[in-house]
Every structure is written in C-alpha cells, then in structure tokens.
Amino acid sequence: AFTGTVSGAGGGKIGQVQSASFASNISTSSTSFTTSGITDTITLSATDSKVLILVNGGRSSYGGGECEGTNKLYYKVGSGSDSAIIDIKVGENVQSGGYAKTPCSFNYLHSPSTTSLLTYTVYFKTNANTYYLSSDSSPINITLMEVLA
C-alpha cells in the first residue's frame, strides 16, 4: 500500500462539460466532406487546458444501395474556418446482409492552446448512394470536457 505523499498532482481535473444530443436521421449523399450537424462548443479557461471529445451513439445504415461512409472530426477557433483534426470512421461498409449498422464510439484529446470559443463538428461523406451516420432516429451525442493542466 502507498503511504507517501504526492506533490504537484494538480492537473487532469475536469473544468467543465458541454454536451449536445441529436435524435434524428442524419445522412449524406455527398462524396465530399460535409457537416453532419453534430456540433458543440466550449470556451476553455486557460490556454494549457485540453479538450476531451466524445462522440457516441447513432446507428449507421444506407439508402439506395450499398455504400462506404467516412466520418471526420473538425474544429474551428472563434469565427474562423473549420479544420480537420482526425478520422472517426474510415470506409465503414454498410450493406444488406447485416453488415455494419454500428453505433459511433469515439474519443480524442485535443490541445488547441486557446481561450477563444471552440466549435467541434462531425463531418461525413459517402463513396456512393446515401450513408446514414444515424438512422431510425437513434440518439447520437457529442460531449466536450475541459481537462485542466
């Protein structure tokens, strides 16, 4: 058993939590990345804070024929432009026969180095037909947590 003391262990605490939930069909027929509408904002209390981003839920599917969907996380600072951070799902194959129709389960720790308003958005695209990130009105959530330094 540990009987000593720990000094300097002030970091890693959660400063604030923002969350948004979406319970509608979310689909695209675009072969270029486009916003899914799954978005949330947070303003950090310090430039050395980080953001833990969680995206969970939904139920992937297809319409009009088989497809491969790709999801990507974007962010912007203030009123700036959206910039891609990381892939969430790449080439998810949705087709008949019980393939895919999986929920999204994703987390990422981002170090934006700013105290300006941050907006995080899930973008998506398909290779063909219609890709559903969320079908049957399955809820999908985005949660943003400020992790203090």
Short mmCIF file of N, CA, C and O in Angstrom, two decimals:
data_model
loop_
_atom_site.label_atom_id
_atom_site.label_comp_id
_atom_site.label_asym_id
_atom_site.label_seq_id
_atom_site.Cartn_x
_atom_site.Cartn_y
_atom_site.Cartn_z
N ALA A 1 0.84 -1.18 0.00
CA ALA A 1 0.00 0.00 0.00
C ALA A 1 0.88 1.23 0.00
O ALA A 1 1.92 1.26 0.63
N PHE A 2 0.43 2.28 -0.69
CA PHE A 2 1.18 3.53 -0.76
C PHE A 2 0.97 4.31 0.53
O PHE A 2 -0.16 4.54 0.96
N THR A 3 2.06 4.76 1.14
CA THR A 3 1.95 5.52 2.39
C THR A 3 2.62 6.89 2.27
O THR A 3 2.65 7.63 3.23
N GLY A 4 3.16 7.23 1.10
CA GLY A 4 3.85 8.51 0.92
C GLY A 4 2.89 9.63 0.56
O GLY A 4 1.67 9.50 0.70
N THR A 5 3.44 10.71 0.08
CA THR A 5 2.65 11.85 -0.35
C THR A 5 2.96 12.15 -1.81
O THR A 5 4.00 11.78 -2.33
N VAL A 6 2.03 12.81 -2.47
CA VAL A 6 2.20 13.19 -3.86
C VAL A 6 2.15 14.71 -3.94
O VAL A 6 1.24 15.34 -3.40
N SER A 7 3.16 15.29 -4.59
CA SER A 7 3.16 16.74 -4.76
C SER A 7 3.06 17.06 -6.25
O SER A 7 3.49 16.29 -7.10
N GLY A 8 2.49 18.22 -6.55
CA GLY A 8 2.38 18.66 -7.94
C GLY A 8 1.38 17.89 -8.76
O GLY A 8 1.45 17.88 -9.98
N ALA A 9 0.42 17.24 -8.15
CA ALA A 9 -0.56 16.44 -8.89
C ALA A 9 -1.86 17.20 -9.09
O ALA A 9 -2.94 16.67 -8.91
N GLY A 10 -1.77 18.47 -9.51
CA GLY A 10 -2.97 19.28 -9.65
C GLY A 10 -3.66 19.14 -10.98
O GLY A 10 -4.79 19.55 -11.14
N GLY A 11 -3.01 18.58 -11.99
CA GLY A 11 -3.58 18.53 -13.33
C GLY A 11 -4.55 17.38 -13.53
O GLY A 11 -4.69 16.50 -12.70
N GLY A 12 -5.22 17.43 -14.69
CA GLY A 12 -6.10 16.34 -15.07
C GLY A 12 -7.52 16.43 -14.55
O GLY A 12 -8.33 15.56 -14.81
N LYS A 13 -7.82 17.49 -13.82
CA LYS A 13 -9.19 17.66 -13.31
C LYS A 13 -10.09 18.19 -14.43
O LYS A 13 -9.63 18.85 -15.34
N ILE A 14 -11.36 17.88 -14.33
CA ILE A 14 -12.33 18.36 -15.32
C ILE A 14 -12.82 19.74 -14.90
O ILE A 14 -13.34 19.92 -13.80
N GLY A 15 -12.63 20.71 -15.79
CA GLY A 15 -13.04 22.08 -15.51
C GLY A 15 -14.49 22.35 -15.86
O GLY A 15 -15.18 23.08 -15.16
N GLN A 16 -14.97 21.79 -16.95
CA GLN A 16 -16.36 21.99 -17.38
C GLN A 16 -16.71 20.90 -18.39
O GLN A 16 -15.83 20.29 -19.00
N VAL A 17 -18.02 20.71 -18.57
CA VAL A 17 -18.52 19.71 -19.52
C VAL A 17 -19.64 20.35 -20.34
O VAL A 17 -20.54 20.98 -19.78
N GLN A 18 -19.58 20.18 -21.65
CA GLN A 18 -20.62 20.62 -22.58
C GLN A 18 -21.11 19.37 -23.30
O GLN A 18 -20.31 18.50 -23.64
N SER A 19 -22.40 19.29 -23.58
CA SER A 19 -22.91 18.11 -24.27
C SER A 19 -24.11 18.48 -25.13
O SER A 19 -24.89 19.37 -24.77
N ALA A 20 -24.22 17.82 -26.26
CA ALA A 20 -25.38 18.02 -27.15
C ALA A 20 -25.81 16.65 -27.66
O ALA A 20 -24.98 15.78 -27.92
N SER A 21 -27.12 16.47 -27.81
CA SER A 21 -27.67 15.20 -28.27
C SER A 21 -28.55 15.44 -29.50
O SER A 21 -29.26 16.44 -29.58
N PHE A 22 -28.47 14.51 -30.45
CA PHE A 22 -29.22 14.62 -31.69
C PHE A 22 -29.95 13.30 -31.92
O PHE A 22 -29.32 12.25 -31.92
N ALA A 23 -31.26 13.35 -32.10
CA ALA A 23 -32.06 12.13 -32.25
C ALA A 23 -32.89 12.22 -33.52
O ALA A 23 -34.11 12.26 -33.49
N SER A 24 -32.20 12.28 -34.65
CA SER A 24 -32.89 12.30 -35.93
C SER A 24 -32.06 11.52 -36.93
O SER A 24 -30.92 11.17 -36.65
N ASN A 25 -32.63 11.26 -38.08
CA ASN A 25 -31.86 10.60 -39.13
C ASN A 25 -30.84 11.60 -39.68
O ASN A 25 -31.21 12.72 -40.04
N ILE A 26 -29.58 11.20 -39.73
CA ILE A 26 -28.50 12.07 -40.20
C ILE A 26 -27.82 11.36 -41.35
O ILE A 26 -27.19 10.32 -41.16
N SER A 27 -27.98 11.89 -42.56
CA SER A 27 -27.48 11.20 -43.75
C SER A 27 -26.84 12.17 -44.73
O SER A 27 -27.05 13.38 -44.65
N THR A 28 -26.06 11.60 -45.66
CA THR A 28 -25.47 12.39 -46.74
C THR A 28 -25.39 11.56 -48.01
O THR A 28 -25.22 10.33 -47.95
N SER A 29 -25.50 12.23 -49.14
CA SER A 29 -25.25 11.62 -50.44
C SER A 29 -24.02 12.27 -51.08
O SER A 29 -23.69 12.00 -52.24
N SER A 30 -23.33 13.11 -50.32
CA SER A 30 -22.17 13.84 -50.82
C SER A 30 -20.92 12.96 -50.81
O SER A 30 -20.66 12.24 -49.85
N THR A 31 -20.13 13.06 -51.86
CA THR A 31 -18.86 12.34 -51.92
C THR A 31 -17.71 13.23 -51.43
O THR A 31 -16.56 12.81 -51.46
N SER A 32 -18.03 14.44 -50.99
CA SER A 32 -17.06 15.34 -50.35
C SER A 32 -17.50 15.55 -48.91
O SER A 32 -18.69 15.48 -48.60
N PHE A 33 -16.56 15.82 -48.01
CA PHE A 33 -16.92 16.02 -46.62
C PHE A 33 -17.88 17.19 -46.47
O PHE A 33 -17.68 18.25 -47.04
N THR A 34 -18.94 16.95 -45.69
CA THR A 34 -19.95 17.95 -45.41
C THR A 34 -20.35 17.82 -43.94
O THR A 34 -20.20 16.76 -43.34
N THR A 35 -20.85 18.90 -43.36
CA THR A 35 -21.21 18.85 -41.94
C THR A 35 -22.40 17.93 -41.70
O THR A 35 -23.33 17.88 -42.50
N SER A 36 -22.34 17.20 -40.60
CA SER A 36 -23.44 16.32 -40.21
C SER A 36 -24.45 17.05 -39.34
O SER A 36 -25.53 16.54 -39.09
N GLY A 37 -24.07 18.22 -38.85
CA GLY A 37 -24.91 18.94 -37.90
C GLY A 37 -24.65 18.54 -36.46
O GLY A 37 -25.19 19.15 -35.53
N ILE A 38 -23.83 17.52 -36.25
CA ILE A 38 -23.46 17.11 -34.89
C ILE A 38 -22.34 18.04 -34.45
O ILE A 38 -21.21 17.95 -34.95
N THR A 39 -22.65 18.95 -33.55
CA THR A 39 -21.71 20.00 -33.20
C THR A 39 -21.94 20.46 -31.76
O THR A 39 -23.04 20.34 -31.22
N ASP A 40 -20.89 20.98 -31.15
CA ASP A 40 -20.99 21.58 -29.82
C ASP A 40 -19.84 22.55 -29.64
O ASP A 40 -18.85 22.49 -30.37
N THR A 41 -19.97 23.44 -28.65
CA THR A 41 -18.96 24.47 -28.43
C THR A 41 -18.50 24.47 -26.98
O THR A 41 -19.21 24.01 -26.08
N ILE A 42 -17.28 25.00 -26.79
CA ILE A 42 -16.72 25.13 -25.45
C ILE A 42 -15.70 26.27 -25.49
O ILE A 42 -15.05 26.50 -26.51
N THR A 43 -15.59 27.00 -24.39
CA THR A 43 -14.56 28.02 -24.23
C THR A 43 -13.72 27.62 -23.02
O THR A 43 -14.24 27.52 -21.91
N LEU A 44 -12.43 27.37 -23.27
CA LEU A 44 -11.55 26.89 -22.20
C LEU A 44 -11.15 28.03 -21.27
O LEU A 44 -11.09 29.19 -21.67
N SER A 45 -10.85 27.68 -20.03
CA SER A 45 -10.49 28.68 -19.02
C SER A 45 -9.01 29.05 -19.07
O SER A 45 -8.61 30.07 -18.51
N ALA A 46 -8.18 28.25 -19.74
CA ALA A 46 -6.75 28.52 -19.82
C ALA A 46 -6.19 27.94 -21.12
O ALA A 46 -6.70 26.94 -21.63
N THR A 47 -5.13 28.54 -21.64
CA THR A 47 -4.56 28.08 -22.91
C THR A 47 -3.88 26.71 -22.79
O THR A 47 -3.71 26.02 -23.79
N ASP A 48 -3.51 26.31 -21.56
CA ASP A 48 -2.87 24.99 -21.41
C ASP A 48 -3.88 23.89 -21.09
O ASP A 48 -3.50 22.73 -20.90
N SER A 49 -5.18 24.21 -21.08
CA SER A 49 -6.21 23.17 -20.94
C SER A 49 -6.33 22.39 -22.23
O SER A 49 -5.97 22.86 -23.31
N LYS A 50 -6.86 21.18 -22.11
CA LYS A 50 -7.12 20.33 -23.27
C LYS A 50 -8.62 20.04 -23.35
O LYS A 50 -9.34 20.29 -22.39
N VAL A 51 -9.05 19.52 -24.48
CA VAL A 51 -10.46 19.17 -24.66
C VAL A 51 -10.55 17.67 -24.94
O VAL A 51 -9.94 17.18 -25.89
N LEU A 52 -11.29 16.96 -24.10
CA LEU A 52 -11.60 15.55 -24.36
C LEU A 52 -12.93 15.52 -25.11
O LEU A 52 -13.95 15.99 -24.59
N ILE A 53 -12.89 15.02 -26.35
CA ILE A 53 -14.08 14.98 -27.20
C ILE A 53 -14.58 13.55 -27.26
O ILE A 53 -13.83 12.62 -27.58
N LEU A 54 -15.87 13.36 -26.95
CA LEU A 54 -16.51 12.05 -27.01
C LEU A 54 -17.68 12.14 -27.98
O LEU A 54 -18.51 13.05 -27.87
N VAL A 55 -17.74 11.22 -28.94
CA VAL A 55 -18.88 11.13 -29.86
C VAL A 55 -19.39 9.69 -29.76
O VAL A 55 -18.65 8.75 -30.04
N ASN A 56 -20.63 9.53 -29.34
CA ASN A 56 -21.18 8.19 -29.09
C ASN A 56 -22.63 8.10 -29.53
O ASN A 56 -23.39 9.04 -29.38
N GLY A 57 -22.99 6.92 -30.04
CA GLY A 57 -24.38 6.64 -30.38
C GLY A 57 -24.62 6.57 -31.87
O GLY A 57 -23.70 6.34 -32.66
N GLY A 58 -25.87 6.77 -32.26
CA GLY A 58 -26.26 6.66 -33.65
C GLY A 58 -26.40 5.21 -34.09
O GLY A 58 -26.26 4.27 -33.30
N ARG A 59 -26.71 5.02 -35.36
CA ARG A 59 -26.83 3.69 -35.95
C ARG A 59 -26.63 3.85 -37.44
O ARG A 59 -27.49 4.35 -38.15
N SER A 60 -25.46 3.45 -37.93
CA SER A 60 -25.16 3.64 -39.35
C SER A 60 -26.07 2.76 -40.22
O SER A 60 -26.54 1.72 -39.79
N SER A 61 -26.29 3.23 -41.43
CA SER A 61 -27.12 2.49 -42.38
C SER A 61 -26.88 3.05 -43.77
O SER A 61 -25.97 3.87 -43.96
N TYR A 62 -27.70 2.65 -44.75
CA TYR A 62 -27.55 3.10 -46.12
C TYR A 62 -28.92 3.26 -46.75
O TYR A 62 -29.92 2.76 -46.25
N GLY A 63 -28.94 3.97 -47.86
CA GLY A 63 -30.16 4.12 -48.64
C GLY A 63 -29.82 4.12 -50.11
O GLY A 63 -28.82 4.71 -50.51
N GLY A 64 -30.62 3.44 -50.91
CA GLY A 64 -30.42 3.43 -52.35
C GLY A 64 -29.32 2.50 -52.83
O GLY A 64 -28.92 2.54 -53.98
N GLY A 65 -28.78 1.70 -51.94
CA GLY A 65 -27.71 0.76 -52.31
C GLY A 65 -26.54 0.85 -51.34
O GLY A 65 -26.44 1.76 -50.53
N GLU A 66 -25.66 -0.12 -51.44
CA GLU A 66 -24.51 -0.21 -50.54
C GLU A 66 -23.65 1.04 -50.63
O GLU A 66 -23.63 1.73 -51.66
N CYS A 67 -22.91 1.32 -49.55
CA CYS A 67 -22.00 2.46 -49.55
C CYS A 67 -20.94 2.28 -48.48
O CYS A 67 -21.03 1.41 -47.63
N GLU A 68 -19.93 3.13 -48.56
CA GLU A 68 -18.92 3.23 -47.52
C GLU A 68 -18.92 4.66 -47.01
O GLU A 68 -18.70 5.59 -47.77
N GLY A 69 -19.18 4.82 -45.72
CA GLY A 69 -19.21 6.14 -45.12
C GLY A 69 -17.92 6.43 -44.37
O GLY A 69 -17.31 5.53 -43.80
N THR A 70 -17.51 7.68 -44.39
CA THR A 70 -16.33 8.13 -43.66
C THR A 70 -16.71 9.35 -42.82
O THR A 70 -17.38 10.25 -43.31
N ASN A 71 -16.29 9.33 -41.55
CA ASN A 71 -16.59 10.42 -40.62
C ASN A 71 -15.28 11.03 -40.14
O ASN A 71 -14.32 10.32 -39.89
N LYS A 72 -15.28 12.34 -39.98
CA LYS A 72 -14.07 13.06 -39.57
C LYS A 72 -14.45 14.15 -38.59
O LYS A 72 -15.50 14.76 -38.71
N LEU A 73 -13.58 14.40 -37.60
CA LEU A 73 -13.81 15.46 -36.63
C LEU A 73 -13.11 16.74 -37.08
O LEU A 73 -11.93 16.72 -37.44
N TYR A 74 -13.87 17.83 -37.09
CA TYR A 74 -13.35 19.15 -37.44
C TYR A 74 -13.50 20.07 -36.22
O TYR A 74 -14.33 19.81 -35.35
N TYR A 75 -12.72 21.15 -36.22
CA TYR A 75 -12.91 22.18 -35.20
C TYR A 75 -12.60 23.54 -35.80
O TYR A 75 -11.96 23.64 -36.85
N LYS A 76 -13.10 24.59 -35.14
CA LYS A 76 -12.73 25.95 -35.52
C LYS A 76 -12.56 26.78 -34.27
O LYS A 76 -13.16 26.50 -33.23
N VAL A 77 -11.74 27.80 -34.39
CA VAL A 77 -11.49 28.74 -33.30
C VAL A 77 -12.23 30.02 -33.63
O VAL A 77 -12.05 30.59 -34.72
N GLY A 78 -13.08 30.48 -32.70
CA GLY A 78 -13.85 31.70 -32.91
C GLY A 78 -14.70 31.60 -34.15
O GLY A 78 -15.40 30.62 -34.37
N SER A 79 -14.62 32.63 -35.01
CA SER A 79 -15.40 32.62 -36.25
C SER A 79 -14.56 32.18 -37.44
O SER A 79 -14.93 32.40 -38.59
N GLY A 80 -13.45 31.52 -37.17
CA GLY A 80 -12.55 31.04 -38.22
C GLY A 80 -13.15 29.91 -39.04
O GLY A 80 -14.33 29.58 -38.92
N SER A 81 -12.32 29.29 -39.85
CA SER A 81 -12.74 28.19 -40.72
C SER A 81 -12.58 26.86 -40.01
O SER A 81 -11.71 26.70 -39.15
N ASP A 82 -13.40 25.89 -40.41
CA ASP A 82 -13.29 24.53 -39.88
C ASP A 82 -12.02 23.87 -40.40
O ASP A 82 -11.68 24.02 -41.58
N SER A 83 -11.32 23.16 -39.52
CA SER A 83 -10.11 22.42 -39.88
C SER A 83 -10.27 20.98 -39.41
O SER A 83 -10.71 20.74 -38.29
N ALA A 84 -9.86 20.04 -40.25
CA ALA A 84 -9.93 18.62 -39.88
C ALA A 84 -8.90 18.32 -38.80
O ALA A 84 -7.77 18.81 -38.85
N ILE A 85 -9.30 17.50 -37.82
CA ILE A 85 -8.39 17.06 -36.76
C ILE A 85 -8.00 15.61 -36.98
O ILE A 85 -6.82 15.28 -37.05
N ILE A 86 -9.01 14.72 -37.07
CA ILE A 86 -8.73 13.28 -37.09
C ILE A 86 -9.93 12.53 -37.66
O ILE A 86 -11.07 12.99 -37.56
N ASP A 87 -9.65 11.37 -38.27
CA ASP A 87 -10.72 10.50 -38.76
C ASP A 87 -11.41 9.82 -37.58
O ASP A 87 -10.77 9.41 -36.62
N ILE A 88 -12.73 9.69 -37.68
CA ILE A 88 -13.51 8.96 -36.68
C ILE A 88 -13.76 7.54 -37.18
O ILE A 88 -13.47 6.56 -36.51
N LYS A 89 -14.34 7.42 -38.36
CA LYS A 89 -14.55 6.12 -39.03
C LYS A 89 -14.13 6.31 -40.48
O LYS A 89 -14.49 7.29 -41.11
N VAL A 90 -13.40 5.33 -41.02
CA VAL A 90 -12.95 5.42 -42.41
C VAL A 90 -13.50 4.23 -43.18
O VAL A 90 -13.27 3.08 -42.81
N GLY A 91 -14.23 4.49 -44.25
CA GLY A 91 -14.71 3.43 -45.13
C GLY A 91 -15.59 2.41 -44.45
O GLY A 91 -15.44 1.22 -44.67
N GLU A 92 -16.51 2.89 -43.60
CA GLU A 92 -17.45 1.96 -42.95
C GLU A 92 -18.38 1.38 -44.01
O GLU A 92 -19.12 2.09 -44.66
N ASN A 93 -18.34 0.07 -44.18
CA ASN A 93 -19.10 -0.62 -45.21
C ASN A 93 -20.49 -0.94 -44.69
O ASN A 93 -20.64 -1.73 -43.77
N VAL A 94 -21.51 -0.29 -45.26
CA VAL A 94 -22.89 -0.58 -44.87
C VAL A 94 -23.63 -1.16 -46.07
O VAL A 94 -23.65 -0.58 -47.14
N GLN A 95 -24.21 -2.34 -45.87
CA GLN A 95 -24.88 -3.05 -46.96
C GLN A 95 -25.88 -4.03 -46.39
O GLN A 95 -25.95 -4.23 -45.18
N SER A 96 -26.62 -4.66 -47.27
CA SER A 96 -27.59 -5.66 -46.84
C SER A 96 -26.88 -6.88 -46.29
O SER A 96 -25.69 -7.07 -46.51
N GLY A 97 -27.58 -7.70 -45.56
CA GLY A 97 -26.99 -8.91 -45.01
C GLY A 97 -26.47 -8.72 -43.59
O GLY A 97 -25.72 -9.54 -43.09
N GLY A 98 -26.85 -7.64 -42.94
CA GLY A 98 -26.48 -7.46 -41.54
C GLY A 98 -25.12 -6.83 -41.32
O GLY A 98 -24.60 -6.85 -40.21
N TYR A 99 -24.49 -6.28 -42.35
CA TYR A 99 -23.20 -5.64 -42.18
C TYR A 99 -23.35 -4.23 -41.62
O TYR A 99 -24.28 -3.51 -41.95
N ALA A 100 -22.42 -3.85 -40.77
CA ALA A 100 -22.34 -2.52 -40.17
C ALA A 100 -23.57 -2.23 -39.31
O ALA A 100 -23.90 -3.02 -38.45
N LYS A 101 -24.25 -1.11 -39.58
CA LYS A 101 -25.34 -0.62 -38.73
C LYS A 101 -24.86 -0.51 -37.28
O LYS A 101 -25.56 -0.83 -36.34
N THR A 102 -23.63 -0.05 -37.16
CA THR A 102 -23.00 0.08 -35.85
C THR A 102 -23.14 1.48 -35.30
O THR A 102 -23.29 2.44 -36.05
N PRO A 103 -23.09 1.61 -33.99
CA PRO A 103 -23.06 2.95 -33.40
C PRO A 103 -21.65 3.53 -33.51
O PRO A 103 -20.68 2.81 -33.75
N CYS A 104 -21.56 4.81 -33.33
CA CYS A 104 -20.28 5.50 -33.31
C CYS A 104 -19.77 5.51 -31.87
O CYS A 104 -20.53 5.76 -30.93
N SER A 105 -18.50 5.24 -31.69
CA SER A 105 -17.88 5.31 -30.37
C SER A 105 -16.47 5.85 -30.56
O SER A 105 -15.60 5.18 -31.11
N PHE A 106 -16.25 7.10 -30.15
CA PHE A 106 -15.01 7.80 -30.48
C PHE A 106 -14.63 8.74 -29.35
O PHE A 106 -15.48 9.37 -28.74
N ASN A 107 -13.31 8.82 -29.07
CA ASN A 107 -12.82 9.85 -28.14
C ASN A 107 -11.47 10.34 -28.62
O ASN A 107 -10.72 9.62 -29.28
N TYR A 108 -11.18 11.60 -28.31
CA TYR A 108 -9.93 12.22 -28.75
C TYR A 108 -9.58 13.35 -27.79
O TYR A 108 -10.45 14.12 -27.39
N LEU A 109 -8.30 13.45 -27.43
CA LEU A 109 -7.82 14.52 -26.55
C LEU A 109 -7.12 15.56 -27.41
O LEU A 109 -6.09 15.28 -28.02
N HIS A 110 -7.70 16.76 -27.47
CA HIS A 110 -7.20 17.85 -28.33
C HIS A 110 -6.54 18.93 -27.49
O HIS A 110 -7.03 19.27 -26.42
N SER A 111 -5.43 19.47 -27.99
CA SER A 111 -4.70 20.56 -27.32
C SER A 111 -4.75 21.81 -28.20
O SER A 111 -3.83 22.08 -28.96
N PRO A 112 -5.82 22.61 -28.10
CA PRO A 112 -5.99 23.74 -29.02
C PRO A 112 -5.20 25.00 -28.65
O PRO A 112 -5.06 25.90 -29.47
N SER A 113 -4.71 25.14 -27.42
CA SER A 113 -3.90 26.29 -26.98
C SER A 113 -4.59 27.63 -27.20
O SER A 113 -4.02 28.56 -27.78
N THR A 114 -5.84 27.74 -26.74
CA THR A 114 -6.59 28.99 -26.88
C THR A 114 -7.66 29.08 -25.80
O THR A 114 -8.08 28.06 -25.25
N THR A 115 -8.09 30.32 -25.54
CA THR A 115 -9.26 30.53 -24.67
C THR A 115 -10.42 31.14 -25.48
O THR A 115 -11.39 31.61 -24.91
N SER A 116 -10.29 31.11 -26.81
CA SER A 116 -11.38 31.56 -27.68
C SER A 116 -12.42 30.45 -27.79
O SER A 116 -12.15 29.29 -27.47
N LEU A 117 -13.60 30.82 -28.24
CA LEU A 117 -14.67 29.84 -28.45
C LEU A 117 -14.21 28.76 -29.43
O LEU A 117 -13.67 29.07 -30.50
N LEU A 118 -14.40 27.50 -29.05
CA LEU A 118 -14.07 26.36 -29.91
C LEU A 118 -15.35 25.66 -30.32
O LEU A 118 -16.22 25.41 -29.49
N THR A 119 -15.46 25.34 -31.60
CA THR A 119 -16.60 24.60 -32.12
C THR A 119 -16.10 23.30 -32.72
O THR A 119 -15.20 23.31 -33.57
N TYR A 120 -16.65 22.18 -32.25
CA TYR A 120 -16.30 20.85 -32.76
C TYR A 120 -17.49 20.30 -33.53
O TYR A 120 -18.62 20.35 -33.05
N THR A 121 -17.22 19.78 -34.73
CA THR A 121 -18.28 19.29 -35.62
C THR A 121 -17.85 17.99 -36.28
O THR A 121 -16.71 17.86 -36.71
N VAL A 122 -18.78 17.05 -36.38
CA VAL A 122 -18.54 15.82 -37.13
C VAL A 122 -18.93 16.07 -38.58
O VAL A 122 -20.04 16.52 -38.87
N TYR A 123 -18.00 15.78 -39.49
CA TYR A 123 -18.24 15.84 -40.93
C TYR A 123 -18.32 14.41 -41.45
O TYR A 123 -17.78 13.50 -40.83
N PHE A 124 -18.98 14.23 -42.58
CA PHE A 124 -19.06 12.89 -43.15
C PHE A 124 -19.22 12.95 -44.66
O PHE A 124 -19.50 14.00 -45.23
N LYS A 125 -18.99 11.79 -45.30
CA LYS A 125 -19.19 11.65 -46.75
C LYS A 125 -19.46 10.19 -47.06
O LYS A 125 -19.30 9.31 -46.21
N THR A 126 -19.86 9.93 -48.30
CA THR A 126 -20.10 8.56 -48.77
C THR A 126 -19.35 8.36 -50.07
O THR A 126 -18.99 9.32 -50.76
N ASN A 127 -19.11 7.12 -50.41
CA ASN A 127 -18.50 6.84 -51.71
C ASN A 127 -19.58 6.67 -52.79
O ASN A 127 -19.28 6.77 -53.98
N ALA A 128 -20.83 6.40 -52.38
CA ALA A 128 -21.94 6.19 -53.32
C ALA A 128 -23.25 6.14 -52.54
O ALA A 128 -23.25 5.90 -51.34
N ASN A 129 -24.35 6.39 -53.22
CA ASN A 129 -25.68 6.27 -52.62
C ASN A 129 -25.83 7.18 -51.39
O ASN A 129 -25.24 8.25 -51.35
N THR A 130 -26.59 6.75 -50.39
CA THR A 130 -26.81 7.57 -49.19
C THR A 130 -26.27 6.84 -47.97
O THR A 130 -26.61 5.68 -47.73
N TYR A 131 -25.42 7.53 -47.23
CA TYR A 131 -24.84 7.00 -45.99
C TYR A 131 -25.52 7.66 -44.80
O TYR A 131 -25.64 8.88 -44.74
N TYR A 132 -25.99 6.83 -43.87
CA TYR A 132 -26.61 7.31 -42.64
C TYR A 132 -25.62 7.14 -41.49
O TYR A 132 -25.24 6.02 -41.16
N LEU A 133 -25.22 8.25 -40.90
CA LEU A 133 -24.43 8.19 -39.67
C LEU A 133 -25.34 7.77 -38.52
O LEU A 133 -24.94 7.06 -37.61
N SER A 134 -26.60 8.21 -38.60
CA SER A 134 -27.59 7.83 -37.61
C SER A 134 -28.92 7.59 -38.31
O SER A 134 -29.42 8.47 -39.02
N SER A 135 -29.46 6.40 -38.14
CA SER A 135 -30.75 6.04 -38.74
C SER A 135 -31.72 5.64 -37.64
O SER A 135 -31.33 5.46 -36.48
N ASP A 136 -32.98 5.49 -38.00
CA ASP A 136 -34.03 5.13 -37.05
C ASP A 136 -34.09 6.08 -35.86
O ASP A 136 -34.46 5.68 -34.75
N SER A 137 -33.70 7.34 -36.10
CA SER A 137 -33.69 8.38 -35.05
C SER A 137 -32.93 7.96 -33.80
O SER A 137 -33.26 8.36 -32.68
N SER A 138 -31.90 7.14 -33.99
CA SER A 138 -31.07 6.72 -32.85
C SER A 138 -30.28 7.91 -32.33
O SER A 138 -29.65 8.62 -33.11
N PRO A 139 -30.30 8.16 -31.03
CA PRO A 139 -29.59 9.32 -30.50
C PRO A 139 -28.08 9.20 -30.67
O PRO A 139 -27.51 8.11 -30.52
N ILE A 140 -27.46 10.32 -31.01
CA ILE A 140 -26.01 10.41 -31.08
C ILE A 140 -25.61 11.65 -30.29
O ILE A 140 -26.27 12.69 -30.37
N ASN A 141 -24.56 11.53 -29.49
CA ASN A 141 -24.16 12.59 -28.57
C ASN A 141 -22.74 13.03 -28.84
O ASN A 141 -21.89 12.21 -29.18
N ILE A 142 -22.49 14.32 -28.61
CA ILE A 142 -21.13 14.85 -28.60
C ILE A 142 -20.94 15.51 -27.24
O ILE A 142 -21.78 16.28 -26.79
N THR A 143 -19.85 15.15 -26.57
CA THR A 143 -19.53 15.70 -25.25
C THR A 143 -18.14 16.28 -25.29
O THR A 143 -17.21 15.64 -25.80
N LEU A 144 -17.99 17.49 -24.77
CA LEU A 144 -16.71 18.17 -24.70
C LEU A 144 -16.37 18.42 -23.24
O LEU A 144 -17.17 18.99 -22.51
N MET A 145 -15.18 17.97 -22.81
CA MET A 145 -14.74 18.15 -21.42
C MET A 145 -13.44 18.93 -21.40
O MET A 145 -12.47 18.55 -22.08
N GLU A 146 -13.41 20.00 -20.62
CA GLU A 146 -12.16 20.72 -20.41
C GLU A 146 -11.32 19.97 -19.39
O GLU A 146 -11.76 19.75 -18.27
N VAL A 147 -10.11 19.56 -19.79
CA VAL A 147 -9.17 18.89 -18.90
C VAL A 147 -8.13 19.92 -18.50
O VAL A 147 -7.37 20.41 -19.34
N LEU A 148 -8.12 20.28 -17.21
CA LEU A 148 -7.21 21.32 -16.71
C LEU A 148 -5.78 20.80 -16.65
O LEU A 148 -5.54 19.62 -16.39
N ALA A 149 -4.83 21.70 -16.89
CA ALA A 149 -3.40 21.32 -16.85
C ALA A 149 -2.94 21.12 -15.42
O ALA A 149 -3.53 21.56 -14.48
#
